[in-house]
Amino acid sequence: QKVDELKIEMDYLARKRDIKHEEKIKEMQDQFKEDSEKQWSKFEALLSLKQEQELAFTDIRKETGEKHRKEIAKLESDYQSKIQGAEELKTKLTKTFGEQKQSFEEQVTSADTLLDKTRKELNENFQEA
């Protein structure tokens, strides 16, 4: 009978220990499930944030690219205007130079003619005297 009582007590303690282990395992499984769900929620939030940032970055990159294209087009236009202005100035100065050169040559020719005429008159006056 003592053996039976010990056997019953040992079975009771083993059963009690098994129940305690099962409860501990259940508690750990519940905790793991809760932690897993929290981690999944964090992952989804981060994934959503990443996608939002990718969209924002794409928009920023698009805007920046468009801004740079406009700036380059404006710089190119300004540069072409400066080149055209410089070419017009060159043409104007070349024309003015040509006109001044022709005027100078006409003045030199006129002066040479006047000088020749004056020499001729002086020579004639000198020979008459």
mmCIF file of C-alpha atoms in Angstrom:
data_model
loop_
_atom_site.group_PDB
_atom_site.id
_atom_site.type_symbol
_atom_site.label_atom_id
_atom_site.label_comp_id
_atom_site.label_asym_id
_atom_site.label_seq_id
_atom_site.Cartn_x
_atom_site.Cartn_y
_atom_site.Cartn_z
ATOM 1 C CA GLN A 1 0.000 0.000 0.000
ATOM 2 C CA LYS A 2 2.847 2.394 0.749
ATOM 3 C CA VAL A 3 4.296 1.612 -2.640
ATOM 4 C CA ASP A 4 0.949 2.359 -4.248
ATOM 5 C CA GLU A 5 0.711 5.662 -2.403
ATOM 6 C CA LEU A 6 4.223 6.597 -3.499
ATOM 7 C CA LYS A 7 3.417 5.524 -7.011
ATOM 8 C CA ILE A 8 0.258 7.665 -6.998
ATOM 9 C CA GLU A 9 2.163 10.582 -5.532
ATOM 10 C CA MET A 10 4.922 10.197 -8.123
ATOM 11 C CA ASP A 11 2.319 10.029 -10.893
ATOM 12 C CA TYR A 12 0.621 13.082 -9.432
ATOM 13 C CA LEU A 13 3.930 14.998 -9.233
ATOM 14 C CA ALA A 14 4.895 13.919 -12.776
ATOM 15 C CA ARG A 15 1.476 14.970 -14.045
ATOM 16 C CA LYS A 16 1.765 18.267 -12.141
ATOM 17 C CA ARG A 17 5.236 18.830 -13.607
ATOM 18 C CA ASP A 18 3.956 18.015 -17.132
ATOM 19 C CA ILE A 19 1.078 20.468 -16.705
ATOM 20 C CA LYS A 20 3.491 23.125 -15.468
ATOM 21 C CA HIS A 21 5.778 22.499 -18.472
ATOM 22 C CA GLU A 22 2.831 22.622 -20.870
ATOM 23 C CA GLU A 23 1.692 25.909 -19.320
ATOM 24 C CA LYS A 24 5.233 27.284 -19.608
ATOM 25 C CA ILE A 25 5.443 26.138 -23.245
ATOM 26 C CA LYS A 26 2.019 27.674 -23.952
ATOM 27 C CA GLU A 27 3.120 30.922 -22.285
ATOM 28 C CA MET A 28 6.347 30.961 -24.308
ATOM 29 C CA GLN A 29 4.426 30.213 -27.534
ATOM 30 C CA ASP A 30 1.986 33.036 -26.796
ATOM 31 C CA GLN A 31 4.863 35.405 -26.051
ATOM 32 C CA PHE A 32 6.635 34.325 -29.259
ATOM 33 C CA LYS A 33 3.422 34.816 -31.263
ATOM 34 C CA GLU A 34 2.927 38.295 -29.737
ATOM 35 C CA ASP A 35 6.564 39.268 -30.406
ATOM 36 C CA SER A 36 6.305 37.878 -33.930
ATOM 37 C CA GLU A 37 3.164 39.934 -34.615
ATOM 38 C CA LYS A 38 4.845 43.064 -33.230
ATOM 39 C CA GLN A 39 7.891 42.456 -35.423
ATOM 40 C CA TRP A 40 5.637 41.877 -38.445
ATOM 41 C CA SER A 41 3.789 45.136 -37.726
ATOM 42 C CA LYS A 42 7.112 46.982 -37.475
ATOM 43 C CA PHE A 43 8.252 45.378 -40.717
ATOM 44 C CA GLU A 44 5.052 46.416 -42.514
ATOM 45 C CA ALA A 45 5.338 49.975 -41.150
ATOM 46 C CA LEU A 46 8.973 50.181 -42.297
ATOM 47 C CA LEU A 47 8.084 48.730 -45.685
ATOM 48 C CA SER A 48 5.315 51.307 -46.073
ATOM 49 C CA LEU A 49 7.687 54.112 -45.039
ATOM 50 C CA LYS A 50 10.298 52.815 -47.497
ATOM 51 C CA GLN A 51 7.763 52.862 -50.334
ATOM 52 C CA GLU A 52 6.653 56.400 -49.425
ATOM 53 C CA GLN A 53 10.269 57.556 -49.367
ATOM 54 C CA GLU A 54 10.937 55.876 -52.716
ATOM 55 C CA LEU A 55 7.997 57.766 -54.228
ATOM 56 C CA ALA A 56 9.151 61.029 -52.654
ATOM 57 C CA PHE A 57 12.711 60.423 -53.865
ATOM 58 C CA THR A 58 11.466 59.654 -57.374
ATOM 59 C CA ASP A 59 9.468 62.890 -57.387
ATOM 60 C CA ILE A 60 12.424 64.885 -56.063
ATOM 61 C CA ARG A 61 14.738 63.310 -58.640
ATOM 62 C CA LYS A 62 12.245 64.073 -61.408
ATOM 63 C CA GLU A 63 11.844 67.694 -60.242
ATOM 64 C CA THR A 64 15.596 68.135 -59.897
ATOM 65 C CA GLY A 65 16.181 66.705 -63.364
ATOM 66 C CA GLU A 66 13.570 69.021 -64.865
ATOM 67 C CA LYS A 67 15.044 72.004 -63.002
ATOM 68 C CA HIS A 68 18.528 71.174 -64.293
ATOM 69 C CA ARG A 69 17.236 70.763 -67.854
ATOM 70 C CA LYS A 70 15.567 74.199 -67.648
ATOM 71 C CA GLU A 71 18.718 75.783 -66.215
ATOM 72 C CA ILE A 72 20.855 74.245 -68.953
ATOM 73 C CA ALA A 73 18.406 75.398 -71.643
ATOM 74 C CA LYS A 74 18.462 78.939 -70.198
ATOM 75 C CA LEU A 75 22.263 78.962 -69.995
ATOM 76 C CA GLU A 76 22.488 77.710 -73.563
ATOM 77 C CA SER A 77 20.017 80.359 -74.724
ATOM 78 C CA ASP A 78 21.920 83.102 -72.863
ATOM 79 C CA TYR A 79 25.190 81.861 -74.344
ATOM 80 C CA GLN A 80 23.743 81.811 -77.870
ATOM 81 C CA SER A 81 22.443 85.360 -77.346
ATOM 82 C CA LYS A 82 25.894 86.509 -76.237
ATOM 83 C CA ILE A 83 27.512 84.833 -79.232
ATOM 84 C CA GLN A 84 24.981 86.435 -81.580
ATOM 85 C CA GLY A 85 25.539 89.830 -79.934
ATOM 86 C CA ALA A 86 29.292 89.443 -80.292
ATOM 87 C CA GLU A 87 28.923 88.462 -83.957
ATOM 88 C CA GLU A 88 26.667 91.475 -84.602
ATOM 89 C CA LEU A 89 29.178 93.754 -82.868
ATOM 90 C CA LYS A 90 31.990 92.242 -84.953
ATOM 91 C CA THR A 91 29.997 92.826 -88.155
ATOM 92 C CA LYS A 92 29.207 96.408 -87.120
ATOM 93 C CA LEU A 93 32.828 97.142 -86.174
ATOM 94 C CA THR A 94 34.113 95.558 -89.383
ATOM 95 C CA LYS A 95 31.701 97.706 -91.414
ATOM 96 C CA THR A 96 32.676 100.857 -89.444
ATOM 97 C CA PHE A 97 36.357 100.030 -89.870
ATOM 98 C CA GLY A 98 35.868 99.556 -93.625
ATOM 99 C CA GLU A 99 34.013 102.866 -93.899
ATOM 100 C CA GLN A 100 36.669 104.693 -91.853
ATOM 101 C CA LYS A 101 39.438 103.090 -93.906
ATOM 102 C CA GLN A 102 37.739 104.129 -97.151
ATOM 103 C CA SER A 103 37.199 107.655 -95.817
ATOM 104 C CA PHE A 104 40.840 107.864 -94.733
ATOM 105 C CA GLU A 105 42.035 106.600 -98.125
ATOM 106 C CA GLU A 106 39.795 109.179 -99.823
ATOM 107 C CA GLN A 107 41.250 111.890 -97.580
ATOM 108 C CA VAL A 108 44.787 110.708 -98.355
ATOM 109 C CA THR A 109 44.020 110.626 -102.064
ATOM 110 C CA SER A 110 42.430 114.079 -101.826
ATOM 111 C CA ALA A 111 45.422 115.376 -99.871
ATOM 112 C CA ASP A 112 47.810 113.807 -102.401
ATOM 113 C CA THR A 113 45.856 115.390 -105.271
ATOM 114 C CA LEU A 114 45.852 118.764 -103.505
ATOM 115 C CA LEU A 115 49.549 118.414 -102.756
ATOM 116 C CA ASP A 116 50.300 117.527 -106.383
ATOM 117 C CA LYS A 117 48.183 120.456 -107.574
ATOM 118 C CA THR A 118 49.887 122.827 -105.129
ATOM 119 C CA ARG A 119 53.359 121.602 -106.216
ATOM 120 C CA LYS A 120 52.412 122.003 -109.822
ATOM 121 C CA GLU A 121 51.167 125.559 -109.173
ATOM 122 C CA LEU A 122 54.290 126.402 -107.194
ATOM 123 C CA ASN A 123 56.495 125.007 -109.924
ATOM 124 C CA GLU A 124 54.608 127.026 -112.514
ATOM 125 C CA ASN A 125 54.844 130.183 -110.373
ATOM 126 C CA PHE A 126 58.478 129.495 -109.719
ATOM 127 C CA GLN A 127 59.232 129.021 -113.391
ATOM 128 C CA GLU A 128 57.356 132.172 -114.308
ATOM 129 C CA ALA A 129 59.318 134.160 -111.849
#
